[in-house]
Amino acid sequence: RRVTELKSQMKSELAAVASEFGRLTRFLAEEQAGLERRLREMHEAQLGRAGAAASRLAEQAAQLSRLLAEAQERSQQGGLRLLQDIKETF
């Protein structure tokens, strides 16, 4: 009788352990999924900010290039013409 009770107790304890491991496995899987989602969102936000900054830099570079070309063109003008256009240059 004692052996039967011990076997029954062992089966119950094994089932409890298996159940707890299952619960912990589901919990950890949910935590992992949440962390991965937050990490992806964070990286996407960083990429968006980096893309916007790159666009602004490209616009500024294009504007500087146009200003440089205009300054070079004006430097080719004669002195009087350059002085007449000085206000527009600035």
Backbone as JSON, one array per atom type, in Angstrom:
{
  "sequence": "RRVTELKSQMKSELAAVASEFGRLTRFLAEEQAGLERRLREMHEAQLGRAGAAASRLAEQAAQLSRLLAEAQERSQQGGLRLLQDIKETF",
  "N": [[0.83, -1.19, 0.0], [1.9, 1.25, 0.8], [3.85, 1.62, -1.15], [2.28, 1.98, -3.39], [1.04, 4.38, -2.72], [3.29, 6.09, -2.68], [4.08, 5.92, -5.36], [1.87, 7.1, -6.55], [2.0, 9.66, -5.41], [4.45, 10.45, -6.49], [3.78, 10.56, -9.23], [1.94, 12.63, -9.18], [3.55, 14.75, -8.32], [5.4, 14.83, -10.43], [3.68, 15.55, -12.49], [2.94, 18.08, -11.57], [5.39, 19.4, -11.69], [5.88, 19.25, -14.46], [3.71, 20.75, -15.34], [4.32, 23.27, -14.21], [6.75, 23.83, -15.5], [5.77, 24.02, -18.1], [4.13, 26.29, -17.84], [6.07, 28.22, -17.18], [7.61, 28.11, -19.5], [5.8, 29.1, -21.43], [5.45, 31.67, -20.38], [8.06, 32.72, -20.61], [8.35, 32.63, -23.4], [6.41, 34.48, -24.17], [7.47, 36.79, -22.98], [9.89, 36.99, -24.4], [8.9, 37.44, -27.0], [7.65, 39.92, -26.61], [9.85, 41.53, -25.9], [11.38, 41.34, -28.26], [9.62, 42.56, -30.07], [9.51, 45.2, -29.01], [12.19, 45.91, -29.34], [12.44, 45.83, -32.14], [10.67, 47.9, -32.8], [12.0, 50.06, -31.63], [14.37, 50.11, -33.11], [13.33, 50.61, -35.67], [12.32, 53.16, -35.28], [14.69, 54.54, -34.8], [15.94, 54.17, -37.28], [14.16, 55.6, -38.87], [14.54, 58.21, -37.87], [17.24, 58.52, -38.55], [17.07, 58.36, -41.33], [15.54, 60.65, -41.89], [17.31, 62.62, -41.0], [19.4, 62.19, -42.81], [18.13, 62.92, -45.17], [17.67, 65.65, -44.69], [20.34, 66.51, -44.56], [21.16, 65.95, -47.18], [19.55, 67.74, -48.59], [20.56, 70.15, -47.59], [23.19, 69.96, -48.51], [22.77, 70.04, -51.27], [21.71, 72.6, -51.48], [23.91, 74.12, -50.6], [25.68, 73.48, -52.62], [24.41, 74.67, -54.81], [24.59, 77.35, -53.99], [27.35, 77.67, -53.94], [27.96, 77.3, -56.67], [26.62, 79.52, -57.68], [28.05, 81.57, -56.4], [30.56, 81.18, -57.57], [29.94, 81.75, -60.21], [29.23, 84.43, -60.01], [31.64, 85.45, -59.21], [33.03, 85.47, -61.52], [32.09, 87.64, -62.85], [32.49, 91.05, -63.78], [34.07, 93.59, -61.74], [32.44, 95.92, -61.27], [29.88, 95.03, -61.92], [29.65, 93.0, -60.04], [29.66, 94.47, -57.68], [27.28, 95.88, -58.05], [25.44, 93.85, -57.83], [25.76, 93.05, -55.24], [24.03, 93.15, -53.01], [22.07, 91.26, -53.69], [23.67, 89.06, -53.8], [24.36, 88.6, -51.15]],
  "CA": [[0.0, 0.0, 0.0], [2.8, 2.41, 0.89], [4.49, 1.74, -2.46], [1.26, 2.54, -4.28], [0.9, 5.8, -2.34], [4.5, 6.8, -3.13], [4.01, 6.03, -6.82], [0.83, 8.08, -6.86], [2.56, 10.97, -5.03], [5.48, 10.77, -7.47], [3.1, 10.95, -10.46], [1.37, 13.96, -8.95], [4.65, 15.72, -8.28], [5.92, 14.94, -11.8], [2.7, 16.32, -13.26], [3.04, 19.46, -11.11], [6.65, 19.93, -12.25], [5.66, 19.42, -15.9], [2.79, 21.89, -15.49], [5.06, 24.5, -13.89], [7.68, 24.08, -16.6], [4.96, 24.5, -19.23], [3.73, 27.67, -17.55], [7.27, 29.05, -17.29], [7.99, 28.15, -20.92], [4.88, 30.05, -22.09], [5.77, 33.0, -19.87], [9.32, 33.16, -21.23], [8.1, 32.85, -24.83], [5.7, 35.76, -24.27], [8.44, 37.84, -22.65], [10.8, 37.09, -25.53], [8.18, 38.06, -28.11], [7.47, 41.32, -26.27], [11.15, 42.21, -26.0], [11.75, 41.41, -29.68], [8.76, 43.58, -30.67], [9.97, 46.53, -28.57], [13.49, 46.16, -29.96], [12.19, 46.16, -33.55], [10.07, 49.24, -32.84], [13.05, 51.02, -31.3], [15.28, 50.2, -34.27], [12.61, 51.26, -36.77], [12.27, 54.59, -34.96], [16.04, 55.06, -35.02], [16.15, 54.22, -38.73], [13.36, 56.72, -39.37], [15.24, 59.46, -37.53], [18.47, 58.58, -39.35], [16.67, 58.67, -42.71], [15.14, 62.06, -41.94], [18.54, 63.41, -40.89], [20.12, 62.06, -44.08], [17.41, 63.74, -46.16], [17.98, 67.06, -44.41], [21.73, 66.76, -44.96], [21.21, 65.96, -48.64], [18.97, 69.02, -49.02], [21.52, 71.21, -47.27], [24.33, 69.81, -49.41], [22.33, 70.53, -52.58], [21.6, 74.05, -51.38], [25.27, 74.65, -50.56], [26.25, 73.3, -53.95], [23.84, 75.74, -55.65], [25.17, 78.63, -53.55], [28.75, 77.69, -54.4], [27.94, 77.54, -58.11], [26.22, 80.91, -57.87], [29.17, 82.41, -55.99], [31.6, 81.06, -58.59], [29.46, 82.47, -61.39], [29.32, 85.86, -59.73], [33.05, 85.85, -59.11], [33.51, 85.64, -62.89], [31.61, 88.92, -63.34], [33.38, 92.18, -63.55], [34.0, 94.22, -60.43], [31.3, 96.82, -61.16], [28.66, 94.19, -61.92], [29.63, 92.3, -58.76], [29.25, 95.45, -56.67], [25.87, 96.2, -58.27], [24.66, 92.68, -57.41], [26.23, 92.61, -53.91], [22.89, 92.93, -52.13], [21.47, 90.01, -54.11], [24.62, 88.0, -53.46], [24.24, 88.3, -49.72]],
  "C": [[0.87, 1.26, 0.0], [3.46, 2.67, -0.46], [3.51, 2.38, -3.44], [1.06, 4.03, -4.0], [2.09, 6.62, -2.84], [4.5, 6.97, -4.64], [2.98, 7.08, -7.23], [1.33, 9.51, -6.55], [3.61, 11.41, -6.06], [4.85, 11.23, -8.78], [2.51, 12.35, -10.33], [2.44, 15.04, -8.97], [5.26, 15.91, -9.67], [4.97, 15.77, -12.67], [2.76, 17.8, -12.88], [4.29, 20.13, -11.69], [6.47, 20.2, -13.75], [4.75, 20.62, -16.16], [3.5, 23.21, -15.24], [6.06, 24.83, -14.99], [6.94, 24.58, -17.84], [4.56, 25.95, -19.05], [4.92, 28.61, -17.72], [7.73, 29.18, -18.74], [7.11, 29.13, -21.68], [5.19, 31.48, -21.66], [7.03, 33.55, -20.55], [9.15, 33.43, -22.72], [7.37, 34.18, -25.03], [6.63, 36.93, -23.99], [9.4, 38.07, -23.82], [10.13, 37.82, -26.7], [7.99, 39.56, -27.85], [8.77, 42.11, -26.4], [11.59, 42.36, -27.46], [10.92, 42.49, -30.39], [9.23, 44.99, -30.29], [11.31, 46.89, -29.21], [13.33, 46.53, -31.43], [11.61, 47.57, -33.67], [11.12, 50.32, -32.58], [13.99, 51.21, -32.49], [14.6, 50.89, -35.45], [12.53, 52.76, -36.53], [13.63, 55.23, -35.2], [16.34, 55.18, -36.51], [15.37, 55.37, -39.35], [14.04, 58.05, -39.1], [16.51, 59.62, -38.36], [18.15, 58.93, -40.8], [16.27, 60.12, -42.86], [16.37, 62.96, -41.86], [19.34, 63.36, -42.19], [19.45, 62.89, -45.17], [17.7, 65.22, -45.96], [19.4, 67.4, -44.83], [21.87, 66.82, -46.47], [20.65, 67.27, -49.19], [19.94, 70.17, -48.77], [22.73, 71.16, -48.19], [23.99, 70.34, -50.8], [22.24, 72.06, -52.57], [22.99, 74.69, -51.34], [25.95, 74.56, -51.92], [25.72, 74.39, -54.9], [24.44, 77.1, -55.28], [26.62, 78.76, -54.01], [28.82, 77.97, -55.89], [27.58, 78.99, -58.42], [27.37, 81.86, -57.5], [30.3, 82.36, -57.02], [31.22, 81.83, -59.85], [29.61, 83.98, -61.18], [30.77, 86.34, -59.64], [33.65, 86.06, -60.5], [33.08, 86.99, -63.48], [32.66, 90.01, -63.08], [33.14, 92.81, -62.2], [32.78, 95.09, -60.26], [30.01, 96.01, -61.07], [28.53, 93.46, -60.58], [29.18, 93.24, -57.65], [27.77, 95.8, -56.82], [24.97, 95.06, -57.73], [24.98, 92.23, -55.98], [25.08, 92.31, -52.96], [22.22, 91.58, -52.44], [22.37, 88.82, -53.73], [24.48, 87.6, -51.99], [22.87, 87.79, -49.39]]
}
